[in-house]
Tab-separated table of N, CA and C in Angstrom:
chain	number	residue	atom	x	y	z
A	1	MET	N	-4.477	10.585	25.513
A	1	MET	CA	-3.056	10.468	25.448
A	1	MET	C	-2.693	9.483	24.331
A	2	ARG	N	-1.890	9.936	23.395
A	2	ARG	CA	-1.451	9.099	22.278
A	2	ARG	C	-0.193	8.341	22.704
A	3	LEU	N	-0.221	7.018	22.540
A	3	LEU	CA	0.927	6.198	22.905
A	3	LEU	C	1.933	6.061	21.772
A	4	SER	N	1.463	6.202	20.549
A	4	SER	CA	2.364	6.114	19.393
A	4	SER	C	1.749	6.879	18.226
A	5	GLU	N	2.557	7.111	17.236
A	5	GLU	CA	2.076	7.773	16.025
A	5	GLU	C	1.174	6.807	15.242
A	6	PRO	N	0.184	7.319	14.543
A	6	PRO	CA	-0.663	6.439	13.738
A	6	PRO	C	0.147	5.768	12.633
A	7	ALA	N	-0.229	4.553	12.311
A	7	ALA	CA	0.453	3.815	11.247
A	7	ALA	C	0.155	4.485	9.906
A	8	PRO	N	1.176	4.645	9.053
A	8	PRO	CA	0.922	5.240	7.735
A	8	PRO	C	0.073	4.304	6.880
A	9	THR	N	-0.731	4.888	6.055
A	9	THR	CA	-1.571	4.099	5.150
A	9	THR	C	-1.268	4.482	3.713
A	10	LEU	N	-1.600	3.599	2.827
A	10	LEU	CA	-1.408	3.837	1.399
A	10	LEU	C	-2.727	3.536	0.706
A	11	ASP	N	-3.445	4.574	0.329
A	11	ASP	CA	-4.718	4.416	-0.367
A	11	ASP	C	-4.513	4.707	-1.843
A	12	VAL	N	-5.037	3.830	-2.669
A	12	VAL	CA	-4.965	4.012	-4.118
A	12	VAL	C	-6.386	4.001	-4.647
A	13	TRP	N	-6.708	5.010	-5.409
A	13	TRP	CA	-8.037	5.109	-6.007
A	13	TRP	C	-7.913	4.931	-7.504
A	14	LEU	N	-8.817	4.172	-8.070
A	14	LEU	CA	-8.871	3.996	-9.517
A	14	LEU	C	-10.169	4.640	-10.002
A	15	LEU	N	-10.018	5.726	-10.713
A	15	LEU	CA	-11.174	6.450	-11.227
A	15	LEU	C	-11.320	6.191	-12.711
A	16	SER	N	-12.556	6.189	-13.173
A	16	SER	CA	-12.785	6.008	-14.606
A	16	SER	C	-13.956	6.879	-15.042
A	17	HIS	N	-13.941	7.252	-16.282
A	17	HIS	CA	-15.013	8.069	-16.848
A	17	HIS	C	-16.263	7.208	-16.987
A	18	SER	N	-17.415	7.795	-16.774
A	18	SER	CA	-18.668	7.036	-16.836
A	18	SER	C	-18.905	6.408	-18.208
A	19	ASP	N	-18.357	7.007	-19.266
A	19	ASP	CA	-18.531	6.444	-20.610
A	19	ASP	C	-17.729	5.158	-20.824
A	20	THR	N	-16.628	4.992	-20.097
A	20	THR	CA	-15.776	3.811	-20.293
A	20	THR	C	-15.851	2.822	-19.137
A	21	ARG	N	-16.558	3.167	-18.088
A	21	ARG	CA	-16.585	2.347	-16.878
A	21	ARG	C	-17.059	0.924	-17.124
A	22	SER	N	-18.015	0.716	-17.994
A	22	SER	CA	-18.567	-0.624	-18.217
A	22	SER	C	-17.950	-1.342	-19.416
A	23	SER	N	-16.922	-0.764	-20.018
A	23	SER	CA	-16.306	-1.415	-21.170
A	23	SER	C	-15.535	-2.657	-20.733
A	24	ALA	N	-15.405	-3.611	-21.641
A	24	ALA	CA	-14.689	-4.852	-21.351
A	24	ALA	C	-13.242	-4.570	-20.961
A	25	ARG	N	-12.622	-3.628	-21.629
A	25	ARG	CA	-11.225	-3.292	-21.329
A	25	ARG	C	-11.066	-2.811	-19.882
A	26	MET	N	-11.984	-1.970	-19.418
A	26	MET	CA	-11.907	-1.482	-18.038
A	26	MET	C	-12.219	-2.588	-17.035
A	27	ARG	N	-13.169	-3.460	-17.351
A	27	ARG	CA	-13.471	-4.575	-16.448
A	27	ARG	C	-12.257	-5.477	-16.276
A	28	VAL	N	-11.574	-5.781	-17.388
A	28	VAL	CA	-10.378	-6.626	-17.326
A	28	VAL	C	-9.279	-5.926	-16.538
A	29	PHE	N	-9.111	-4.632	-16.753
A	29	PHE	CA	-8.079	-3.886	-16.028
A	29	PHE	C	-8.362	-3.876	-14.529
A	30	ARG	N	-9.624	-3.613	-14.139
A	30	ARG	CA	-9.971	-3.614	-12.718
A	30	ARG	C	-9.737	-4.993	-12.101
A	31	GLN	N	-10.054	-6.046	-12.831
A	31	GLN	CA	-9.821	-7.401	-12.337
A	31	GLN	C	-8.322	-7.651	-12.163
A	32	PHE	N	-7.522	-7.218	-13.135
A	32	PHE	CA	-6.069	-7.372	-13.078
A	32	PHE	C	-5.501	-6.674	-11.846
A	33	ILE	N	-5.917	-5.425	-11.625
A	33	ILE	CA	-5.433	-4.654	-10.481
A	33	ILE	C	-5.905	-5.302	-9.178
A	34	GLY	N	-7.141	-5.721	-9.125
A	34	GLY	CA	-7.667	-6.358	-7.918
A	34	GLY	C	-6.945	-7.643	-7.573
A	35	ASP	N	-6.624	-8.440	-8.580
A	35	ASP	CA	-5.922	-9.704	-8.354
A	35	ASP	C	-4.508	-9.488	-7.832
A	36	ARG	N	-3.927	-8.356	-8.148
A	36	ARG	CA	-2.531	-8.084	-7.773
A	36	ARG	C	-2.396	-6.957	-6.754
A	37	ALA	N	-3.465	-6.631	-6.070
A	37	ALA	CA	-3.463	-5.486	-5.150
A	37	ALA	C	-2.373	-5.587	-4.094
A	38	SER	N	-2.201	-6.761	-3.497
A	38	SER	CA	-1.187	-6.873	-2.437
A	38	SER	C	0.222	-6.724	-3.000
A	39	GLU	N	0.472	-7.250	-4.201
A	39	GLU	CA	1.786	-7.090	-4.836
A	39	GLU	C	2.053	-5.627	-5.174
A	40	ILE	N	1.054	-4.955	-5.691
A	40	ILE	CA	1.201	-3.550	-6.069
A	40	ILE	C	1.416	-2.697	-4.821
A	41	GLU	N	0.667	-2.974	-3.763
A	41	GLU	CA	0.842	-2.226	-2.516
A	41	GLU	C	2.257	-2.406	-1.977
A	42	ALA	N	2.768	-3.629	-2.011
A	42	ALA	CA	4.124	-3.889	-1.528
A	42	ALA	C	5.154	-3.148	-2.384
A	43	ALA	N	4.958	-3.120	-3.682
A	43	ALA	CA	5.896	-2.425	-4.572
A	43	ALA	C	5.873	-0.921	-4.311
A	44	LEU	N	4.692	-0.342	-4.138
A	44	LEU	CA	4.586	1.089	-3.877
A	44	LEU	C	5.168	1.460	-2.516
A	45	ALA	N	5.091	0.539	-1.576
A	45	ALA	CA	5.619	0.797	-0.242
A	45	ALA	C	7.108	0.474	-0.152
A	46	GLY	N	7.693	-0.037	-1.243
A	46	GLY	CA	9.119	-0.335	-1.259
A	46	GLY	C	9.480	-1.629	-0.568
A	47	ARG	N	8.525	-2.553	-0.448
A	47	ARG	CA	8.796	-3.805	0.244
A	47	ARG	C	9.199	-4.938	-0.690
A	48	LEU	N	9.242	-4.693	-1.986
A	48	LEU	CA	9.655	-5.730	-2.928
A	48	LEU	C	11.090	-5.488	-3.345
A	49	HIS	N	11.806	-6.555	-3.602
A	49	HIS	CA	13.173	-6.450	-4.118
A	49	HIS	C	13.114	-6.031	-5.584
A	50	ALA	N	14.208	-5.546	-6.124
A	50	ALA	CA	14.253	-5.050	-7.492
A	50	ALA	C	13.818	-6.131	-8.478
A	51	ARG	N	14.245	-7.364	-8.259
A	51	ARG	CA	13.891	-8.437	-9.188
A	51	ARG	C	12.389	-8.683	-9.186
A	52	GLU	N	11.754	-8.630	-8.018
A	52	GLU	CA	10.333	-8.867	-7.920
A	52	GLU	C	9.513	-7.729	-8.516
A	53	ASN	N	10.026	-6.505	-8.522
A	53	ASN	CA	9.307	-5.370	-9.091
A	53	ASN	C	8.995	-5.580	-10.555
A	54	THR	N	9.847	-6.259	-11.291
A	54	THR	CA	9.588	-6.477	-12.712
A	54	THR	C	8.445	-7.466	-12.896
A	55	ALA	N	8.200	-8.357	-11.935
A	55	ALA	CA	7.130	-9.325	-12.050
A	55	ALA	C	5.755	-8.688	-11.901
A	56	VAL	N	5.664	-7.548	-11.230
A	56	VAL	CA	4.374	-6.881	-11.015
A	56	VAL	C	3.856	-6.287	-12.302
A	57	SER	N	4.732	-5.752	-13.131
A	57	SER	CA	4.291	-5.081	-14.346
A	57	SER	C	4.040	-6.029	-15.439
């Protein structure tokens, strides 16, 4: 018996080509995204105010 609907999830996958996966540019980009994952998730879920959305980019 289900008591409630399952909570929605937001999965984001970052794929890269094997030829560019180990490049410095991709490493820096992955680090940038990882450092800001919670901010990006909040923006995608619509939990940030308009002013804060500009700070993510």
